[in-house]
mmCIF file of C-alpha atoms in Angstrom:
data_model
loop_
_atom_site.group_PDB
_atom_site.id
_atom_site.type_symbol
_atom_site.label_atom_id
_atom_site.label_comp_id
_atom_site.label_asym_id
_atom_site.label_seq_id
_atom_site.Cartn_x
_atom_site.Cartn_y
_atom_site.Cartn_z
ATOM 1 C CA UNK A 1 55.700 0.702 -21.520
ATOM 2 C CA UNK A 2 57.017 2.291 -18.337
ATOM 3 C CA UNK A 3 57.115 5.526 -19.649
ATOM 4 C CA UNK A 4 53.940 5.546 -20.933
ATOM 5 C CA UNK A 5 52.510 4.033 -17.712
ATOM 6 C CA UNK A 6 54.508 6.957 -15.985
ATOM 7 C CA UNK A 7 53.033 9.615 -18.276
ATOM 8 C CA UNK A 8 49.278 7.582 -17.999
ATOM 9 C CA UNK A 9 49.809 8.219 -14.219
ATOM 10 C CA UNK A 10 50.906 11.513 -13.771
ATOM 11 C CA UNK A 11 47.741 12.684 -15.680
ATOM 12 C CA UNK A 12 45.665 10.723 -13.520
ATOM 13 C CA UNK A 13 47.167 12.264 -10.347
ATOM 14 C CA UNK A 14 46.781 15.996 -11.490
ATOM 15 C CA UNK A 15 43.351 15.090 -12.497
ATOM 16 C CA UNK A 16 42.654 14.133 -9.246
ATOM 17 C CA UNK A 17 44.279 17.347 -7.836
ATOM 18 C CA UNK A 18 42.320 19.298 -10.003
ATOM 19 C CA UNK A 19 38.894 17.633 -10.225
ATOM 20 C CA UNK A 20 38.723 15.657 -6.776
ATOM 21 C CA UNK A 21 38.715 19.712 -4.409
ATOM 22 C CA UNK A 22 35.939 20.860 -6.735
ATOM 23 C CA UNK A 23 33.672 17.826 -6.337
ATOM 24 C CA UNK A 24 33.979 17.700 -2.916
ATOM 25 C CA UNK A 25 33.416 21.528 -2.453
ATOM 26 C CA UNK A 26 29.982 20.540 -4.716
ATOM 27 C CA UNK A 27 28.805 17.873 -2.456
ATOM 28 C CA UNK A 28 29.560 20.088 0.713
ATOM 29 C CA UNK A 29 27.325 22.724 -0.590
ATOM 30 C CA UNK A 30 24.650 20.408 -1.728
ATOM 31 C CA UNK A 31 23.961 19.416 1.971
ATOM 32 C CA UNK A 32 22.692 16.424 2.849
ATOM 33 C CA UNK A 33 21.095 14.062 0.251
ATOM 34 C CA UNK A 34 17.417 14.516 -0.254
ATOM 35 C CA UNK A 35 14.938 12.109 1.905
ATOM 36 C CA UNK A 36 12.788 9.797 0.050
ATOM 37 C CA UNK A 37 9.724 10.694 -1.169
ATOM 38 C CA UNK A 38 7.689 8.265 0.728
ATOM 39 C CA UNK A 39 9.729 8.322 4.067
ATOM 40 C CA UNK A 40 7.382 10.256 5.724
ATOM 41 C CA UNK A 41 5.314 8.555 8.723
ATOM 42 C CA UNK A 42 2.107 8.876 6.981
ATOM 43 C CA UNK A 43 3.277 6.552 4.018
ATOM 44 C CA UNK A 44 3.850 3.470 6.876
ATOM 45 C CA UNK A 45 0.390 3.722 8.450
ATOM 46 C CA UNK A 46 -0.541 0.330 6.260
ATOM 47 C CA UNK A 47 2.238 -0.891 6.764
ATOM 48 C CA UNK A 48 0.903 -3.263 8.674
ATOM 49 C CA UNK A 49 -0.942 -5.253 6.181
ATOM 50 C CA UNK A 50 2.081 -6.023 4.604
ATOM 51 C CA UNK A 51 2.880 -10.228 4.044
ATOM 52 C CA UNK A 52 1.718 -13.247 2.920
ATOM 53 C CA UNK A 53 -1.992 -14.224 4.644
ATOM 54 C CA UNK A 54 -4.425 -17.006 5.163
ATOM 55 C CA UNK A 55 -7.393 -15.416 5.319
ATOM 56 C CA UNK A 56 -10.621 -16.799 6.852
ATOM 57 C CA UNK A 57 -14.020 -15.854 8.196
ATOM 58 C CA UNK A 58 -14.937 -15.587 11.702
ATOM 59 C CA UNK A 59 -15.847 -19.289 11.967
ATOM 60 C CA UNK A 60 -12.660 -20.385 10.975
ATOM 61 C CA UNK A 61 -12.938 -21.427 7.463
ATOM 62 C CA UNK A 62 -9.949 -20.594 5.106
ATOM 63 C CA UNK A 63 -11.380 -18.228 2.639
ATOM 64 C CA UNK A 64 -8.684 -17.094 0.584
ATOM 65 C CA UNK A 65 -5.155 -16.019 0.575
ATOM 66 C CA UNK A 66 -3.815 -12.462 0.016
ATOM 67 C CA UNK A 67 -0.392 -11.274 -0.559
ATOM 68 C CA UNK A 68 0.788 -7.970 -0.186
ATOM 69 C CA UNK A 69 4.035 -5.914 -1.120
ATOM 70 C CA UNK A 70 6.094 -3.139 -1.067
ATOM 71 C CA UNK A 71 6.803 -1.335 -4.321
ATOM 72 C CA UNK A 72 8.349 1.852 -5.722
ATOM 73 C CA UNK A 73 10.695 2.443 -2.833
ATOM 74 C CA UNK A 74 7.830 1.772 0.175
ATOM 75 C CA UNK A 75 5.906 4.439 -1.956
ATOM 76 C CA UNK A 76 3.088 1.686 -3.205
ATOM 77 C CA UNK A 77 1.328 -1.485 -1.778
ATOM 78 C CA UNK A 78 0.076 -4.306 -3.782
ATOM 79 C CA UNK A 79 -2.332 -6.733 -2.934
ATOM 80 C CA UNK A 80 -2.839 -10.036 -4.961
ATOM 81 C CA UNK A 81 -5.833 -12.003 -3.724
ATOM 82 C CA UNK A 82 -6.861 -15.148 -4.613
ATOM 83 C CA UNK A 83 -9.769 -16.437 -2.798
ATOM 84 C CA UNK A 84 -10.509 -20.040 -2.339
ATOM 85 C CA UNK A 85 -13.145 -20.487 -5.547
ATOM 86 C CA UNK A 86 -11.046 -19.210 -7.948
ATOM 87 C CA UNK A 87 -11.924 -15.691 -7.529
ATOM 88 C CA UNK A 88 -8.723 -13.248 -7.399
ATOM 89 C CA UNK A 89 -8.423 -9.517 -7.440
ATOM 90 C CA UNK A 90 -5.623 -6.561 -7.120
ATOM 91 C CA UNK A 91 -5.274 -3.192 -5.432
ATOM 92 C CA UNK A 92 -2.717 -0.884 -5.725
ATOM 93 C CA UNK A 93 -2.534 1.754 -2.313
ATOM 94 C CA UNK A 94 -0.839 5.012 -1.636
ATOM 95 C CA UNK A 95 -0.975 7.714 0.605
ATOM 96 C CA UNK A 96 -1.835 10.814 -1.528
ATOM 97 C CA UNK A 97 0.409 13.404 0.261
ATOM 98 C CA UNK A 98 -1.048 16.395 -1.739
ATOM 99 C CA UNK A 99 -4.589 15.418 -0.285
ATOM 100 C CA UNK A 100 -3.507 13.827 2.542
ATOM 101 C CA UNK A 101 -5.423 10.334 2.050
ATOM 102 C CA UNK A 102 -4.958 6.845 1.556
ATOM 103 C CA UNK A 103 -5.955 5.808 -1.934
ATOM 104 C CA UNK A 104 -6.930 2.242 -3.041
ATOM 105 C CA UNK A 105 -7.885 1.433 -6.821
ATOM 106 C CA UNK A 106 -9.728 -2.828 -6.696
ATOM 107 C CA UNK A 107 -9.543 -4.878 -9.913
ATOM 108 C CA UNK A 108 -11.046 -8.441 -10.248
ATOM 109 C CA UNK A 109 -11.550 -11.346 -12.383
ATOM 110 C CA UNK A 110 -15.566 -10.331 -11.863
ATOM 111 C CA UNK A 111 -14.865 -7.233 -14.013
ATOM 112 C CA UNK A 112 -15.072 -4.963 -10.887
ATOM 113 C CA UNK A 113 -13.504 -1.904 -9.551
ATOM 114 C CA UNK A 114 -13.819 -0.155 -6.817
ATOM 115 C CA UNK A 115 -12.038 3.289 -5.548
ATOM 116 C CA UNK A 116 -11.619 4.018 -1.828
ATOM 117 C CA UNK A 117 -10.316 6.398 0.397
ATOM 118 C CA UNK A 118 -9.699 7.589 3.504
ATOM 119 C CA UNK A 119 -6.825 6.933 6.378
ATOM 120 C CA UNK A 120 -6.046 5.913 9.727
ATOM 121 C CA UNK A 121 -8.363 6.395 12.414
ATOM 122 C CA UNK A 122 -8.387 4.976 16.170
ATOM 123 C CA UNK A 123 -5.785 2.318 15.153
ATOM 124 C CA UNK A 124 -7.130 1.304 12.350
ATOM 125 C CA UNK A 125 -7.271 1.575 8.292
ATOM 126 C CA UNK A 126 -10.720 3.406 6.998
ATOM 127 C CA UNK A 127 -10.938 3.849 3.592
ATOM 128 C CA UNK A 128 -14.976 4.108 1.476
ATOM 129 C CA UNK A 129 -16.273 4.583 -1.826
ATOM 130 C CA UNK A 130 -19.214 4.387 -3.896
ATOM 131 C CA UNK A 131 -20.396 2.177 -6.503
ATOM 132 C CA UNK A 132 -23.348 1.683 -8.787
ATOM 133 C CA UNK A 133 -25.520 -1.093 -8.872
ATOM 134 C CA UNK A 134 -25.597 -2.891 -12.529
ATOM 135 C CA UNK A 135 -29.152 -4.225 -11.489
ATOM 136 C CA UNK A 136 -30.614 -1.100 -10.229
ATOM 137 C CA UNK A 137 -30.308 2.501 -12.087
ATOM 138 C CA UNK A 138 -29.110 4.912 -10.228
ATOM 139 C CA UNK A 139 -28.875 2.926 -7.138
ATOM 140 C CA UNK A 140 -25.609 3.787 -4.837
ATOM 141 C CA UNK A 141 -23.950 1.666 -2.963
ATOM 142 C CA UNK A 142 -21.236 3.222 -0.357
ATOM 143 C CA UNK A 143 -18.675 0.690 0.638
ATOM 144 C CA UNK A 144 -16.787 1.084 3.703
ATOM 145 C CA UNK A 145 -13.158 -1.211 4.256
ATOM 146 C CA UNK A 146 -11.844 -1.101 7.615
ATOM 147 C CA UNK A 147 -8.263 -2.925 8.624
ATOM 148 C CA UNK A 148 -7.650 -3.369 12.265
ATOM 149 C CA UNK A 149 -4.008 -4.670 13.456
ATOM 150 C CA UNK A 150 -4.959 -7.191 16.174
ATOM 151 C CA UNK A 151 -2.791 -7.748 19.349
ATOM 152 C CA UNK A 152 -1.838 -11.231 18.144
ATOM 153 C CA UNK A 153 -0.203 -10.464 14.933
ATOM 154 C CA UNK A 154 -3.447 -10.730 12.697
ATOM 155 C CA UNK A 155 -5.471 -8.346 11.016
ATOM 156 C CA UNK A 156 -9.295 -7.886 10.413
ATOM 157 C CA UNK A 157 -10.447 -6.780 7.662
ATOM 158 C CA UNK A 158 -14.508 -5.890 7.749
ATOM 159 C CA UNK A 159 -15.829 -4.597 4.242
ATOM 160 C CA UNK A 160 -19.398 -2.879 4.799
ATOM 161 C CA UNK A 161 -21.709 -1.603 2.404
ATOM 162 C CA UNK A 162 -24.750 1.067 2.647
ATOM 163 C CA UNK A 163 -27.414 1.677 0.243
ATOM 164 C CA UNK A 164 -29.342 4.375 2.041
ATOM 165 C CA UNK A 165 -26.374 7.236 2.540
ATOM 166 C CA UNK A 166 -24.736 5.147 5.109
ATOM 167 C CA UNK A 167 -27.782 5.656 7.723
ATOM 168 C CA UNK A 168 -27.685 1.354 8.535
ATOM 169 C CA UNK A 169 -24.722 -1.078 6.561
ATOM 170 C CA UNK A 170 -24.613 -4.443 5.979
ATOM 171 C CA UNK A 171 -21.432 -7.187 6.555
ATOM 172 C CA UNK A 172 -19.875 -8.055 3.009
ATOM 173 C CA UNK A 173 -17.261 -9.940 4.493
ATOM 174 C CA UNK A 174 -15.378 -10.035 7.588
ATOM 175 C CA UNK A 175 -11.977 -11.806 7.319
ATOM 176 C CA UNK A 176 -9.196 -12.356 9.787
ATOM 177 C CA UNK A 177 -5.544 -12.697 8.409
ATOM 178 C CA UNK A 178 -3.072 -14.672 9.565
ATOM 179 C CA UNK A 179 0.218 -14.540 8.610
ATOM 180 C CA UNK A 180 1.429 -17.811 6.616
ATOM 181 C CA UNK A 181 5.496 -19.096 7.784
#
């Protein structure tokens, strides 16, 4: 057993003395290792929305409670809402580097989806899209989500919708998050 173990080792050690130079010569001329794909500053402007929220209107009243995460290496957000009838939706967000916009895709137990995009603007989250109305052919509606990071930890989210172009909008909802402990 020795001599095999002797044998076993010797092999080992002028592996290494063969292999071990030539790897590290590799990995010298590779440089250093590549940076992520979403490390970019761009990709942490929502950042902020990130957590586990109560969310209620401006009177106070809880209205829901939204949960959002990291995915994908910090290259994805997901939001999983539930409000407080029953009601719950998802979005998945990304900053598109190519096109250099945010990009969120809605889904909801109502059926609905809704596309928006857009970015960060005067410290806050601005992201619109359009939708048609079921009732009325032809009818566009332009929906416009804003997300403001407020001093005291909490963020507003105002959703406002246009059906004339965008010349006058109307509230949707107006929600203030909170973070839960």
């Amino acid at each position: 057993m020795s001599f095999r173990c002797s044998v076993l080792c010797a092999l080992t050690l002028l592996m290494c003395a063969f292999l071990l130079p030539g790897a590290l010569h590799a990995a010298d001329e590779a440089g250093p290792p590549p940076k992520a794909p979403c490390a970019a500053s761009e990709h942490r402007q929502f950042d902020f929305w990130l957590g586990d929220w109560e969310v209620r209107d401006p009177a106070g009243k809880v209205v829901g409670h939204n949960v959002l995460t990291s995915l994908h290496k910090g290259c994805v957000m997901l939001e999983n809402w539930t409000g407080a009838g029953g009601f719950t939706g998802s979005s998945l967000n990304i900053y598109d580097a190519d096109r250099k916009k945010w990009h969120q895709t809605w889904t909801d137990s109502g059926g609905g989806l809704l596309t928006l995009e857009g970015g960060w603007a005067d410290g806050r989250m601005v992201l619109i899209g359009d939708t048609v109305s079921a009732d009325i052919p032809g009818e566009i509606t332009v929906n416009r989500i804003t997300w403001t990071p407020l001093p005291d930890g909490r963020v507003r989210q105002h959703w406002e919708t246009s059906t004339d172009k965008g010349r006058t909008w109307k509230t949707g909802f107006d929600g203030y998050y909170a973070k839960r402990k």
